[in-house]
């Protein structure tokens, strides 16, 4: 494991943490959630395979 190695430092990813990114991220999140609810593909989905899971499909349908 990475955390067990004494020659590795693990830190959170903050490269995109700018004032602009922090201000825009809530709006982008809501826009992507709305896209999902409307049956469209979200712009910033990292793991699209999740949308193929039966439980997720059922949950999304219940929101529509």
mmCIF file with all atom_site columns, C-alpha atoms in Angstrom:
data_model
loop_
_atom_site.group_PDB
_atom_site.id
_atom_site.type_symbol
_atom_site.label_atom_id
_atom_site.label_alt_id
_atom_site.label_comp_id
_atom_site.label_asym_id
_atom_site.label_entity_id
_atom_site.label_seq_id
_atom_site.pdbx_PDB_ins_code
_atom_site.Cartn_x
_atom_site.Cartn_y
_atom_site.Cartn_z
_atom_site.occupancy
_atom_site.B_iso_or_equiv
_atom_site.pdbx_formal_charge
_atom_site.auth_seq_id
_atom_site.auth_comp_id
_atom_site.auth_asym_id
_atom_site.auth_atom_id
_atom_site.pdbx_PDB_model_num
ATOM 1  C CA . UNK A 1 1  ? 0.000   0.000  0.000   1.00 0.00 ? 1  UNK A CA 1
ATOM 2  C CA . UNK A 1 2  ? 1.091   3.537  -0.763  1.00 0.00 ? 2  UNK A CA 1
ATOM 3  C CA . UNK A 1 3  ? 0.385   4.698  2.778   1.00 0.00 ? 3  UNK A CA 1
ATOM 4  C CA . UNK A 1 4  ? 2.743   2.084  4.217   1.00 0.00 ? 4  UNK A CA 1
ATOM 5  C CA . UNK A 1 5  ? 5.776   3.303  2.253   1.00 0.00 ? 5  UNK A CA 1
ATOM 6  C CA . UNK A 1 6  ? 8.119   5.653  4.086   1.00 0.00 ? 6  UNK A CA 1
ATOM 7  C CA . UNK A 1 7  ? 9.360   7.234  0.841   1.00 0.00 ? 7  UNK A CA 1
ATOM 8  C CA . UNK A 1 8  ? 5.932   8.322  -0.448  1.00 0.00 ? 8  UNK A CA 1
ATOM 9  C CA . UNK A 1 9  ? 3.987   11.445 0.434   1.00 0.00 ? 9  UNK A CA 1
ATOM 10 C CA . UNK A 1 10 ? 0.262   11.334 -0.304  1.00 0.00 ? 10 UNK A CA 1
ATOM 11 C CA . UNK A 1 11 ? -1.565  14.646 -0.690  1.00 0.00 ? 11 UNK A CA 1
ATOM 12 C CA . UNK A 1 12 ? -4.973  15.653 -2.052  1.00 0.00 ? 12 UNK A CA 1
ATOM 13 C CA . UNK A 1 13 ? -5.222  16.912 -5.618  1.00 0.00 ? 13 UNK A CA 1
ATOM 14 C CA . UNK A 1 14 ? -5.648  20.692 -5.523  1.00 0.00 ? 14 UNK A CA 1
ATOM 15 C CA . UNK A 1 15 ? -4.347  21.752 -8.934  1.00 0.00 ? 15 UNK A CA 1
ATOM 16 C CA . UNK A 1 16 ? -7.762  22.980 -9.980  1.00 0.00 ? 16 UNK A CA 1
ATOM 17 C CA . UNK A 1 17 ? -8.549  24.790 -6.763  1.00 0.00 ? 17 UNK A CA 1
ATOM 18 C CA . UNK A 1 18 ? -8.618  28.355 -7.950  1.00 0.00 ? 18 UNK A CA 1
ATOM 19 C CA . UNK A 1 19 ? -11.080 31.084 -7.045  1.00 0.00 ? 19 UNK A CA 1
ATOM 20 C CA . UNK A 1 20 ? -12.721 30.671 -10.449 1.00 0.00 ? 20 UNK A CA 1
ATOM 21 C CA . UNK A 1 21 ? -12.995 26.902 -10.098 1.00 0.00 ? 21 UNK A CA 1
ATOM 22 C CA . UNK A 1 22 ? -14.435 27.156 -6.602  1.00 0.00 ? 22 UNK A CA 1
ATOM 23 C CA . UNK A 1 23 ? -17.007 29.693 -7.761  1.00 0.00 ? 23 UNK A CA 1
ATOM 24 C CA . UNK A 1 24 ? -18.039 27.717 -10.852 1.00 0.00 ? 24 UNK A CA 1
ATOM 25 C CA . UNK A 1 25 ? -18.013 24.174 -9.488  1.00 0.00 ? 25 UNK A CA 1
ATOM 26 C CA . UNK A 1 26 ? -21.432 24.303 -7.742  1.00 0.00 ? 26 UNK A CA 1
ATOM 27 C CA . UNK A 1 27 ? -23.080 25.606 -10.925 1.00 0.00 ? 27 UNK A CA 1
ATOM 28 C CA . UNK A 1 28 ? -21.356 22.965 -13.066 1.00 0.00 ? 28 UNK A CA 1
ATOM 29 C CA . UNK A 1 29 ? -22.449 20.247 -10.653 1.00 0.00 ? 29 UNK A CA 1
ATOM 30 C CA . UNK A 1 30 ? -26.077 21.358 -10.751 1.00 0.00 ? 30 UNK A CA 1
ATOM 31 C CA . UNK A 1 31 ? -25.996 21.581 -14.544 1.00 0.00 ? 31 UNK A CA 1
ATOM 32 C CA . UNK A 1 32 ? -24.688 18.014 -14.779 1.00 0.00 ? 32 UNK A CA 1
ATOM 33 C CA . UNK A 1 33 ? -27.279 16.735 -12.299 1.00 0.00 ? 33 UNK A CA 1
ATOM 34 C CA . UNK A 1 34 ? -30.003 18.398 -14.352 1.00 0.00 ? 34 UNK A CA 1
ATOM 35 C CA . UNK A 1 35 ? -28.614 16.793 -17.506 1.00 0.00 ? 35 UNK A CA 1
ATOM 36 C CA . UNK A 1 36 ? -28.811 13.361 -15.843 1.00 0.00 ? 36 UNK A CA 1
ATOM 37 C CA . UNK A 1 37 ? -32.377 13.919 -14.696 1.00 0.00 ? 37 UNK A CA 1
ATOM 38 C CA . UNK A 1 38 ? -33.363 15.062 -18.193 1.00 0.00 ? 38 UNK A CA 1
ATOM 39 C CA . UNK A 1 39 ? -31.873 11.904 -19.704 1.00 0.00 ? 39 UNK A CA 1
ATOM 40 C CA . UNK A 1 40 ? -28.848 13.631 -21.212 1.00 0.00 ? 40 UNK A CA 1
ATOM 41 C CA . UNK A 1 41 ? -25.227 12.679 -20.705 1.00 0.00 ? 41 UNK A CA 1
ATOM 42 C CA . UNK A 1 42 ? -23.391 14.817 -18.166 1.00 0.00 ? 42 UNK A CA 1
ATOM 43 C CA . UNK A 1 43 ? -20.367 16.773 -19.385 1.00 0.00 ? 43 UNK A CA 1
ATOM 44 C CA . UNK A 1 44 ? -18.062 15.923 -16.503 1.00 0.00 ? 44 UNK A CA 1
ATOM 45 C CA . UNK A 1 45 ? -18.768 12.268 -15.765 1.00 0.00 ? 45 UNK A CA 1
ATOM 46 C CA . UNK A 1 46 ? -15.571 10.446 -14.811 1.00 0.00 ? 46 UNK A CA 1
ATOM 47 C CA . UNK A 1 47 ? -16.935 6.905  -14.563 1.00 0.00 ? 47 UNK A CA 1
ATOM 48 C CA . UNK A 1 48 ? -19.793 6.486  -17.085 1.00 0.00 ? 48 UNK A CA 1
ATOM 49 C CA . UNK A 1 49 ? -20.079 2.758  -16.360 1.00 0.00 ? 49 UNK A CA 1
ATOM 50 C CA . UNK A 1 50 ? -21.917 3.665  -13.154 1.00 0.00 ? 50 UNK A CA 1
ATOM 51 C CA . UNK A 1 51 ? -24.873 4.852  -15.233 1.00 0.00 ? 51 UNK A CA 1
ATOM 52 C CA . UNK A 1 52 ? -25.245 1.307  -16.597 1.00 0.00 ? 52 UNK A CA 1
ATOM 53 C CA . UNK A 1 53 ? -25.903 -0.176 -13.155 1.00 0.00 ? 53 UNK A CA 1
ATOM 54 C CA . UNK A 1 54 ? -29.476 -1.324 -12.652 1.00 0.00 ? 54 UNK A CA 1
ATOM 55 C CA . UNK A 1 55 ? -29.865 0.481  -9.320  1.00 0.00 ? 55 UNK A CA 1
ATOM 56 C CA . UNK A 1 56 ? -28.610 3.765  -10.748 1.00 0.00 ? 56 UNK A CA 1
ATOM 57 C CA . UNK A 1 57 ? -30.897 3.497  -13.784 1.00 0.00 ? 57 UNK A CA 1
ATOM 58 C CA . UNK A 1 58 ? -33.890 2.822  -11.527 1.00 0.00 ? 58 UNK A CA 1
ATOM 59 C CA . UNK A 1 59 ? -32.977 5.726  -9.255  1.00 0.00 ? 59 UNK A CA 1
ATOM 60 C CA . UNK A 1 60 ? -32.633 8.125  -12.170 1.00 0.00 ? 60 UNK A CA 1
ATOM 61 C CA . UNK A 1 61 ? -35.974 6.984  -13.586 1.00 0.00 ? 61 UNK A CA 1
ATOM 62 C CA . UNK A 1 62 ? -37.622 7.666  -10.240 1.00 0.00 ? 62 UNK A CA 1
ATOM 63 C CA . UNK A 1 63 ? -36.360 11.264 -10.413 1.00 0.00 ? 63 UNK A CA 1
ATOM 64 C CA . UNK A 1 64 ? -37.788 11.870 -13.866 1.00 0.00 ? 64 UNK A CA 1
#
